[in-house]
Amino acid sequence: MSDTRVPILMYHAVATDPNEATRALSVTPEAFAGQMAVLADRGLTPLTTAELAARWRTGRPLPDRPVLITFDDGYEGVHRHALPALAKHGFPATLFVSTGWLRGPYDTGGGLDTMLGWDQVRELAAQGVEIGGHSHSHPQLDQVSDATLRFELIHCKEIVSDQLGAVPASFAYPYGYSSRRVRQAVRETGYAQALAVGNGLARRAQGPYALRRLTVRRSTGIEEFERVIEGRGITRTFAGDRALTKGYAVVRRARQARRLVARSGG
């Protein structure tokens, strides 16, 4: 059905002992393995981001009980801990990499914890993980200049293409923030679809460049996880996130207005 609501799960680090910068948005390897077992037991069918978007774009039917498993940034634990759990169930997933954070020739030193190296990213891709873009240096894209925005999108895409021999089709906005200008630039750069956050279920009507995701974090218990993948209690579960997002959006709009005034000399 075209109005099918799809849970798109957003993970970051998978680590036993993450640092303070990544702890809140991390999950333990045991928790991740347990959550994958729940998906298998409940009969959910994981897809990659590109597969979901392509089916919605062409009108092809979705499989029964679709779900997406996505990871942002590129933490080393995705290879060390998440990949074995995914492989156990034969689950595909999508990893969105910030190319300037990964270990290797393009490393800018901005990574928040131990990051993946490109050999590990290639192994993930070989094991059925779609590799998407997440910008180069992970800025708030709606707060940067047009030139910086283009650089962040194009440089990320070129590096992924060079390292993997395949052009990334999907993108995830750093911090989940976008605007009409950012979404247009992502489309013009050649990405076919992009994910936000929003902490709601994804629907075709959201459009291919604003699909919502659900945050999975260290405090997400197994009962809460089960409710979220069933689409129950989502408004209540993420009420605090929504209030925080709305409050910060006001602050960010004010900052942006001040910058525009300063730029125009007003």
Short mmCIF file of N, CA and C in Angstrom, two decimals, residues 47-199:
data_model
loop_
_atom_site.label_atom_id
_atom_site.label_comp_id
_atom_site.label_asym_id
_atom_site.label_seq_id
_atom_site.Cartn_x
_atom_site.Cartn_y
_atom_site.Cartn_z
N LEU A 47 14.99 -3.53 4.62
CA LEU A 47 15.36 -3.06 3.28
C LEU A 47 16.49 -2.05 3.42
N THR A 48 17.19 -1.80 2.33
CA THR A 48 18.11 -0.66 2.32
C THR A 48 17.29 0.61 2.02
N THR A 49 17.91 1.76 2.27
CA THR A 49 17.24 3.02 1.97
C THR A 49 16.93 3.13 0.48
N ALA A 50 17.88 2.73 -0.35
CA ALA A 50 17.68 2.81 -1.80
C ALA A 50 16.53 1.92 -2.25
N GLU A 51 16.40 0.73 -1.64
CA GLU A 51 15.33 -0.19 -2.01
C GLU A 51 13.96 0.39 -1.66
N LEU A 52 13.84 0.94 -0.46
CA LEU A 52 12.56 1.51 -0.05
C LEU A 52 12.17 2.65 -0.98
N ALA A 53 13.10 3.57 -1.21
CA ALA A 53 12.79 4.73 -2.04
C ALA A 53 12.45 4.32 -3.47
N ALA A 54 13.17 3.34 -3.99
CA ALA A 54 12.90 2.88 -5.36
C ALA A 54 11.51 2.27 -5.48
N ARG A 55 11.11 1.50 -4.48
CA ARG A 55 9.77 0.89 -4.51
C ARG A 55 8.69 1.96 -4.44
N TRP A 56 8.90 2.96 -3.58
CA TRP A 56 7.92 4.03 -3.48
C TRP A 56 7.90 4.87 -4.75
N ARG A 57 9.06 5.05 -5.37
CA ARG A 57 9.14 5.86 -6.58
C ARG A 57 8.43 5.19 -7.76
N THR A 58 8.55 3.87 -7.85
CA THR A 58 8.00 3.15 -9.00
C THR A 58 6.62 2.57 -8.73
N GLY A 59 6.19 2.60 -7.45
CA GLY A 59 4.89 2.03 -7.11
C GLY A 59 4.92 0.53 -6.90
N ARG A 60 6.13 -0.06 -6.92
CA ARG A 60 6.21 -1.50 -6.65
C ARG A 60 5.83 -1.76 -5.19
N PRO A 61 5.16 -2.87 -4.90
CA PRO A 61 4.72 -3.13 -3.53
C PRO A 61 5.89 -3.35 -2.58
N LEU A 62 5.68 -2.98 -1.34
CA LEU A 62 6.66 -3.25 -0.30
C LEU A 62 6.48 -4.67 0.23
N PRO A 63 7.53 -5.25 0.78
CA PRO A 63 7.37 -6.56 1.41
C PRO A 63 6.54 -6.43 2.69
N ASP A 64 6.13 -7.54 3.23
CA ASP A 64 5.39 -7.52 4.48
C ASP A 64 6.25 -6.94 5.59
N ARG A 65 5.69 -6.04 6.36
CA ARG A 65 6.32 -5.48 7.55
C ARG A 65 7.73 -4.96 7.28
N PRO A 66 7.86 -3.98 6.39
CA PRO A 66 9.19 -3.45 6.07
C PRO A 66 9.78 -2.64 7.24
N VAL A 67 11.09 -2.61 7.32
CA VAL A 67 11.81 -1.82 8.31
C VAL A 67 13.17 -1.48 7.71
N LEU A 68 13.74 -0.34 8.11
CA LEU A 68 15.09 0.03 7.70
C LEU A 68 15.99 0.13 8.93
N ILE A 69 17.21 -0.35 8.79
CA ILE A 69 18.23 -0.27 9.83
C ILE A 69 19.32 0.66 9.31
N THR A 70 19.49 1.83 9.92
CA THR A 70 20.46 2.81 9.42
C THR A 70 21.42 3.22 10.52
N PHE A 71 22.63 3.56 10.10
CA PHE A 71 23.69 4.02 11.01
C PHE A 71 24.25 5.34 10.47
N ASP A 72 24.48 6.29 11.36
CA ASP A 72 25.07 7.57 10.96
C ASP A 72 26.52 7.69 11.41
N ASP A 73 27.27 8.48 10.69
CA ASP A 73 28.63 8.95 11.02
C ASP A 73 29.72 7.98 10.56
N GLY A 74 29.69 6.73 11.04
CA GLY A 74 30.72 5.77 10.64
C GLY A 74 31.60 5.29 11.77
N TYR A 75 31.00 4.88 12.88
CA TYR A 75 31.76 4.40 14.04
C TYR A 75 32.24 2.97 13.83
N GLU A 76 33.41 2.67 14.37
CA GLU A 76 34.06 1.39 14.14
C GLU A 76 33.22 0.21 14.61
N GLY A 77 32.42 0.42 15.65
CA GLY A 77 31.58 -0.66 16.18
C GLY A 77 30.53 -1.16 15.21
N VAL A 78 30.22 -0.38 14.17
CA VAL A 78 29.27 -0.87 13.16
C VAL A 78 29.85 -2.10 12.48
N HIS A 79 31.16 -2.09 12.24
CA HIS A 79 31.83 -3.24 11.63
C HIS A 79 32.09 -4.33 12.68
N ARG A 80 32.60 -3.95 13.82
CA ARG A 80 32.99 -4.92 14.85
C ARG A 80 31.80 -5.63 15.47
N HIS A 81 30.76 -4.88 15.79
CA HIS A 81 29.65 -5.44 16.57
C HIS A 81 28.34 -5.59 15.79
N ALA A 82 27.99 -4.58 14.97
CA ALA A 82 26.70 -4.63 14.29
C ALA A 82 26.71 -5.62 13.13
N LEU A 83 27.79 -5.65 12.36
CA LEU A 83 27.82 -6.51 11.18
C LEU A 83 27.57 -7.99 11.50
N PRO A 84 28.19 -8.55 12.55
CA PRO A 84 27.89 -9.96 12.85
C PRO A 84 26.42 -10.20 13.17
N ALA A 85 25.79 -9.26 13.89
CA ALA A 85 24.37 -9.42 14.22
C ALA A 85 23.50 -9.32 12.97
N LEU A 86 23.85 -8.40 12.08
CA LEU A 86 23.11 -8.29 10.82
C LEU A 86 23.28 -9.55 9.98
N ALA A 87 24.53 -10.03 9.90
CA ALA A 87 24.82 -11.22 9.09
C ALA A 87 24.11 -12.45 9.62
N LYS A 88 23.96 -12.54 10.93
CA LYS A 88 23.29 -13.69 11.54
C LYS A 88 21.88 -13.86 11.00
N HIS A 89 21.21 -12.73 10.76
CA HIS A 89 19.83 -12.78 10.29
C HIS A 89 19.70 -12.51 8.79
N GLY A 90 20.83 -12.27 8.12
CA GLY A 90 20.78 -11.94 6.70
C GLY A 90 20.15 -10.59 6.42
N PHE A 91 20.32 -9.63 7.36
CA PHE A 91 19.68 -8.33 7.24
C PHE A 91 20.56 -7.35 6.47
N PRO A 92 20.00 -6.65 5.49
CA PRO A 92 20.69 -5.50 4.91
C PRO A 92 20.53 -4.29 5.82
N ALA A 93 21.34 -3.26 5.57
CA ALA A 93 21.26 -2.03 6.35
C ALA A 93 21.83 -0.90 5.50
N THR A 94 21.79 0.31 6.02
CA THR A 94 22.40 1.46 5.34
C THR A 94 23.30 2.18 6.33
N LEU A 95 24.52 2.47 5.91
CA LEU A 95 25.49 3.25 6.70
C LEU A 95 25.75 4.56 5.99
N PHE A 96 25.49 5.67 6.68
CA PHE A 96 25.74 7.01 6.15
C PHE A 96 27.05 7.53 6.74
N VAL A 97 28.04 7.74 5.87
CA VAL A 97 29.38 8.09 6.36
C VAL A 97 29.67 9.58 6.19
N SER A 98 30.26 10.16 7.24
CA SER A 98 30.87 11.48 7.15
C SER A 98 32.32 11.23 6.73
N THR A 99 32.63 11.52 5.48
CA THR A 99 33.90 11.08 4.90
C THR A 99 35.12 11.70 5.58
N GLY A 100 34.99 12.90 6.12
CA GLY A 100 36.10 13.54 6.79
C GLY A 100 36.35 13.01 8.19
N TRP A 101 35.45 12.16 8.68
CA TRP A 101 35.60 11.57 10.01
C TRP A 101 36.22 10.18 9.96
N LEU A 102 36.22 9.54 8.81
CA LEU A 102 36.72 8.17 8.73
C LEU A 102 38.24 8.14 8.69
N ARG A 103 38.81 7.07 9.24
CA ARG A 103 40.26 6.92 9.24
C ARG A 103 40.77 6.71 7.82
N GLY A 104 41.84 7.40 7.46
CA GLY A 104 42.38 7.26 6.12
C GLY A 104 42.81 8.59 5.54
N PRO A 105 42.94 8.66 4.21
CA PRO A 105 43.55 9.83 3.57
C PRO A 105 42.74 11.11 3.66
N TYR A 106 41.46 11.03 3.97
CA TYR A 106 40.62 12.23 4.00
C TYR A 106 40.24 12.65 5.42
N ASP A 107 40.86 12.01 6.41
CA ASP A 107 40.52 12.24 7.81
C ASP A 107 40.87 13.66 8.23
N THR A 108 39.85 14.40 8.69
CA THR A 108 40.07 15.77 9.17
C THR A 108 40.24 15.82 10.69
N GLY A 109 40.15 14.66 11.34
CA GLY A 109 40.29 14.62 12.79
C GLY A 109 39.04 14.98 13.56
N GLY A 110 37.91 15.07 12.88
CA GLY A 110 36.68 15.48 13.55
C GLY A 110 35.87 14.36 14.16
N GLY A 111 36.24 13.11 13.91
CA GLY A 111 35.47 11.99 14.42
C GLY A 111 35.32 12.02 15.93
N LEU A 112 34.14 11.66 16.42
CA LEU A 112 33.84 11.78 17.85
C LEU A 112 34.34 10.61 18.68
N ASP A 113 34.61 9.48 18.05
CA ASP A 113 35.11 8.29 18.76
C ASP A 113 35.91 7.48 17.75
N THR A 114 36.21 6.24 18.04
CA THR A 114 36.94 5.41 17.07
C THR A 114 36.07 5.20 15.83
N MET A 115 36.63 5.60 14.69
CA MET A 115 35.85 5.57 13.45
C MET A 115 36.29 4.42 12.56
N LEU A 116 35.46 4.10 11.60
CA LEU A 116 35.77 3.08 10.61
C LEU A 116 36.92 3.53 9.72
N GLY A 117 37.68 2.55 9.20
CA GLY A 117 38.60 2.79 8.11
C GLY A 117 37.95 2.34 6.82
N TRP A 118 38.53 2.74 5.69
CA TRP A 118 37.89 2.46 4.40
C TRP A 118 37.86 0.98 4.07
N ASP A 119 38.85 0.20 4.52
CA ASP A 119 38.79 -1.24 4.29
C ASP A 119 37.56 -1.85 4.97
N GLN A 120 37.25 -1.35 6.17
CA GLN A 120 36.06 -1.83 6.88
C GLN A 120 34.78 -1.41 6.17
N VAL A 121 34.77 -0.19 5.65
CA VAL A 121 33.59 0.28 4.91
C VAL A 121 33.37 -0.59 3.67
N ARG A 122 34.46 -0.93 2.98
CA ARG A 122 34.34 -1.80 1.80
C ARG A 122 33.82 -3.19 2.19
N GLU A 123 34.26 -3.69 3.35
CA GLU A 123 33.77 -4.99 3.79
C GLU A 123 32.28 -4.92 4.13
N LEU A 124 31.87 -3.85 4.77
CA LEU A 124 30.44 -3.67 5.06
C LEU A 124 29.63 -3.66 3.76
N ALA A 125 30.13 -2.94 2.76
CA ALA A 125 29.43 -2.88 1.48
C ALA A 125 29.34 -4.26 0.84
N ALA A 126 30.42 -5.02 0.95
CA ALA A 126 30.44 -6.37 0.36
C ALA A 126 29.47 -7.31 1.06
N GLN A 127 29.12 -6.99 2.33
CA GLN A 127 28.22 -7.82 3.11
C GLN A 127 26.77 -7.34 3.04
N GLY A 128 26.46 -6.44 2.11
CA GLY A 128 25.07 -6.05 1.90
C GLY A 128 24.64 -4.77 2.59
N VAL A 129 25.61 -3.99 3.10
CA VAL A 129 25.28 -2.70 3.71
C VAL A 129 25.40 -1.61 2.65
N GLU A 130 24.31 -0.91 2.40
CA GLU A 130 24.35 0.23 1.49
C GLU A 130 25.16 1.35 2.14
N ILE A 131 26.07 1.97 1.39
CA ILE A 131 26.86 3.08 1.91
C ILE A 131 26.33 4.38 1.32
N GLY A 132 25.84 5.24 2.18
CA GLY A 132 25.31 6.53 1.75
C GLY A 132 26.17 7.67 2.26
N GLY A 133 25.84 8.87 1.83
CA GLY A 133 26.57 10.07 2.24
C GLY A 133 25.98 10.73 3.47
N HIS A 134 26.87 11.38 4.24
CA HIS A 134 26.44 12.09 5.46
C HIS A 134 27.25 13.39 5.59
N SER A 135 27.63 13.94 4.44
CA SER A 135 28.46 15.14 4.32
C SER A 135 29.94 14.79 4.55
N HIS A 136 30.81 15.78 4.44
CA HIS A 136 32.23 15.54 4.66
C HIS A 136 32.63 15.80 6.10
N SER A 137 32.27 16.97 6.64
CA SER A 137 32.71 17.32 7.99
C SER A 137 31.59 17.40 9.01
N HIS A 138 30.37 16.99 8.63
CA HIS A 138 29.22 16.90 9.55
C HIS A 138 28.77 18.26 10.10
N PRO A 139 28.61 19.27 9.24
CA PRO A 139 28.06 20.54 9.75
C PRO A 139 26.54 20.54 9.74
N GLN A 140 25.95 21.57 10.32
CA GLN A 140 24.51 21.80 10.17
C GLN A 140 24.33 22.44 8.78
N LEU A 141 23.91 21.65 7.84
CA LEU A 141 23.94 22.09 6.44
C LEU A 141 23.05 23.29 6.17
N ASP A 142 21.99 23.45 6.95
CA ASP A 142 21.11 24.60 6.71
C ASP A 142 21.68 25.90 7.27
N GLN A 143 22.85 25.82 7.91
CA GLN A 143 23.47 27.01 8.50
C GLN A 143 24.73 27.45 7.75
N VAL A 144 25.10 26.74 6.68
CA VAL A 144 26.33 27.07 5.96
C VAL A 144 26.01 27.78 4.65
N SER A 145 27.04 28.39 4.06
CA SER A 145 26.88 29.10 2.79
C SER A 145 26.60 28.13 1.65
N ASP A 146 26.15 28.68 0.53
CA ASP A 146 25.89 27.84 -0.64
C ASP A 146 27.15 27.11 -1.08
N ALA A 147 28.29 27.80 -1.07
CA ALA A 147 29.54 27.20 -1.51
C ALA A 147 29.95 26.05 -0.59
N THR A 148 29.82 26.26 0.73
CA THR A 148 30.17 25.21 1.68
C THR A 148 29.22 24.03 1.57
N LEU A 149 27.94 24.32 1.37
CA LEU A 149 26.94 23.27 1.21
C LEU A 149 27.31 22.39 0.01
N ARG A 150 27.61 23.01 -1.12
CA ARG A 150 27.96 22.24 -2.31
C ARG A 150 29.22 21.41 -2.07
N PHE A 151 30.22 22.02 -1.42
CA PHE A 151 31.45 21.29 -1.16
C PHE A 151 31.17 20.06 -0.29
N GLU A 152 30.41 20.23 0.78
CA GLU A 152 30.13 19.14 1.70
C GLU A 152 29.43 17.98 0.99
N LEU A 153 28.51 18.28 0.11
CA LEU A 153 27.76 17.24 -0.60
C LEU A 153 28.60 16.58 -1.69
N ILE A 154 29.25 17.39 -2.49
CA ILE A 154 29.99 16.86 -3.64
C ILE A 154 31.25 16.13 -3.20
N HIS A 155 32.00 16.70 -2.24
CA HIS A 155 33.24 16.06 -1.78
C HIS A 155 32.94 14.70 -1.15
N CYS A 156 31.89 14.64 -0.35
CA CYS A 156 31.48 13.37 0.26
C CYS A 156 31.15 12.35 -0.83
N LYS A 157 30.36 12.75 -1.80
CA LYS A 157 29.95 11.83 -2.87
C LYS A 157 31.15 11.35 -3.67
N GLU A 158 32.08 12.25 -3.97
CA GLU A 158 33.25 11.88 -4.76
C GLU A 158 34.16 10.91 -4.01
N ILE A 159 34.33 11.14 -2.71
CA ILE A 159 35.19 10.26 -1.92
C ILE A 159 34.59 8.86 -1.83
N VAL A 160 33.31 8.77 -1.53
CA VAL A 160 32.65 7.47 -1.45
C VAL A 160 32.75 6.75 -2.79
N SER A 161 32.50 7.46 -3.87
CA SER A 161 32.57 6.86 -5.20
C SER A 161 33.97 6.35 -5.49
N ASP A 162 34.99 7.14 -5.13
CA ASP A 162 36.38 6.76 -5.38
C ASP A 162 36.78 5.54 -4.56
N GLN A 163 36.36 5.51 -3.29
CA GLN A 163 36.78 4.44 -2.39
C GLN A 163 36.02 3.13 -2.64
N LEU A 164 34.78 3.22 -3.07
CA LEU A 164 33.95 2.02 -3.21
C LEU A 164 33.69 1.63 -4.66
N GLY A 165 33.98 2.53 -5.59
CA GLY A 165 33.70 2.23 -6.98
C GLY A 165 32.22 2.23 -7.30
N ALA A 166 31.43 2.87 -6.48
CA ALA A 166 29.98 2.97 -6.69
C ALA A 166 29.50 4.31 -6.16
N VAL A 167 28.63 4.95 -6.91
CA VAL A 167 28.13 6.27 -6.53
C VAL A 167 27.05 6.11 -5.45
N PRO A 168 27.17 6.82 -4.30
CA PRO A 168 26.14 6.69 -3.27
C PRO A 168 24.81 7.27 -3.75
N ALA A 169 23.73 6.53 -3.50
CA ALA A 169 22.40 6.96 -3.95
C ALA A 169 21.61 7.67 -2.86
N SER A 170 21.99 7.42 -1.60
CA SER A 170 21.20 7.92 -0.47
C SER A 170 22.03 8.86 0.40
N PHE A 171 21.34 9.74 1.11
CA PHE A 171 21.99 10.75 1.96
C PHE A 171 21.21 10.86 3.26
N ALA A 172 21.92 11.19 4.33
CA ALA A 172 21.26 11.51 5.60
C ALA A 172 21.79 12.85 6.08
N TYR A 173 20.88 13.75 6.48
CA TYR A 173 21.28 15.09 6.90
C TYR A 173 21.97 15.04 8.27
N PRO A 174 23.17 15.61 8.40
CA PRO A 174 23.79 15.69 9.72
C PRO A 174 22.86 16.39 10.71
N TYR A 175 22.73 15.83 11.89
CA TYR A 175 21.84 16.33 12.95
C TYR A 175 20.36 16.25 12.54
N GLY A 176 20.08 15.75 11.36
CA GLY A 176 18.70 15.68 10.88
C GLY A 176 18.17 16.98 10.31
N TYR A 177 19.01 18.03 10.28
CA TYR A 177 18.54 19.34 9.86
C TYR A 177 18.62 19.52 8.35
N SER A 178 17.54 20.04 7.77
CA SER A 178 17.57 20.41 6.35
C SER A 178 16.67 21.63 6.16
N SER A 179 16.62 22.10 4.96
CA SER A 179 15.74 23.20 4.56
C SER A 179 15.45 22.98 3.08
N ARG A 180 14.58 23.80 2.53
CA ARG A 180 14.29 23.64 1.10
C ARG A 180 15.57 23.79 0.28
N ARG A 181 16.42 24.75 0.64
CA ARG A 181 17.68 24.97 -0.07
C ARG A 181 18.58 23.73 0.02
N VAL A 182 18.68 23.14 1.21
CA VAL A 182 19.53 21.96 1.40
C VAL A 182 18.97 20.77 0.62
N ARG A 183 17.67 20.56 0.70
CA ARG A 183 17.07 19.42 0.00
C ARG A 183 17.25 19.55 -1.51
N GLN A 184 17.11 20.78 -2.01
CA GLN A 184 17.32 21.02 -3.44
C GLN A 184 18.76 20.72 -3.84
N ALA A 185 19.70 21.14 -3.01
CA ALA A 185 21.12 20.90 -3.31
C ALA A 185 21.43 19.40 -3.27
N VAL A 186 20.85 18.68 -2.33
CA VAL A 186 21.06 17.24 -2.25
C VAL A 186 20.54 16.56 -3.51
N ARG A 187 19.37 16.99 -3.97
CA ARG A 187 18.81 16.42 -5.19
C ARG A 187 19.69 16.75 -6.39
N GLU A 188 20.13 18.00 -6.49
CA GLU A 188 20.95 18.43 -7.63
C GLU A 188 22.32 17.78 -7.64
N THR A 189 22.81 17.39 -6.46
CA THR A 189 24.09 16.71 -6.38
C THR A 189 23.99 15.28 -6.90
N GLY A 190 22.78 14.76 -7.02
CA GLY A 190 22.59 13.44 -7.60
C GLY A 190 22.15 12.37 -6.64
N TYR A 191 21.94 12.73 -5.37
CA TYR A 191 21.39 11.75 -4.44
C TYR A 191 19.92 11.55 -4.76
N ALA A 192 19.48 10.30 -4.77
CA ALA A 192 18.10 9.99 -5.18
C ALA A 192 17.11 10.10 -4.04
N GLN A 193 17.61 10.05 -2.79
CA GLN A 193 16.74 10.14 -1.62
C GLN A 193 17.57 10.54 -0.41
N ALA A 194 16.88 11.08 0.61
CA ALA A 194 17.58 11.54 1.81
C ALA A 194 16.71 11.36 3.04
N LEU A 195 17.36 11.09 4.16
CA LEU A 195 16.67 10.84 5.42
C LEU A 195 16.91 11.98 6.40
N ALA A 196 15.85 12.34 7.11
CA ALA A 196 15.92 13.32 8.18
C ALA A 196 15.89 12.55 9.51
N VAL A 197 15.35 13.16 10.56
CA VAL A 197 15.12 12.43 11.81
C VAL A 197 13.62 12.48 12.07
N GLY A 198 13.13 13.49 12.77
CA GLY A 198 11.69 13.66 12.91
C GLY A 198 11.03 12.76 13.92
N ASN A 199 11.66 11.61 14.24
CA ASN A 199 11.11 10.65 15.19
C ASN A 199 9.64 10.34 14.94
#
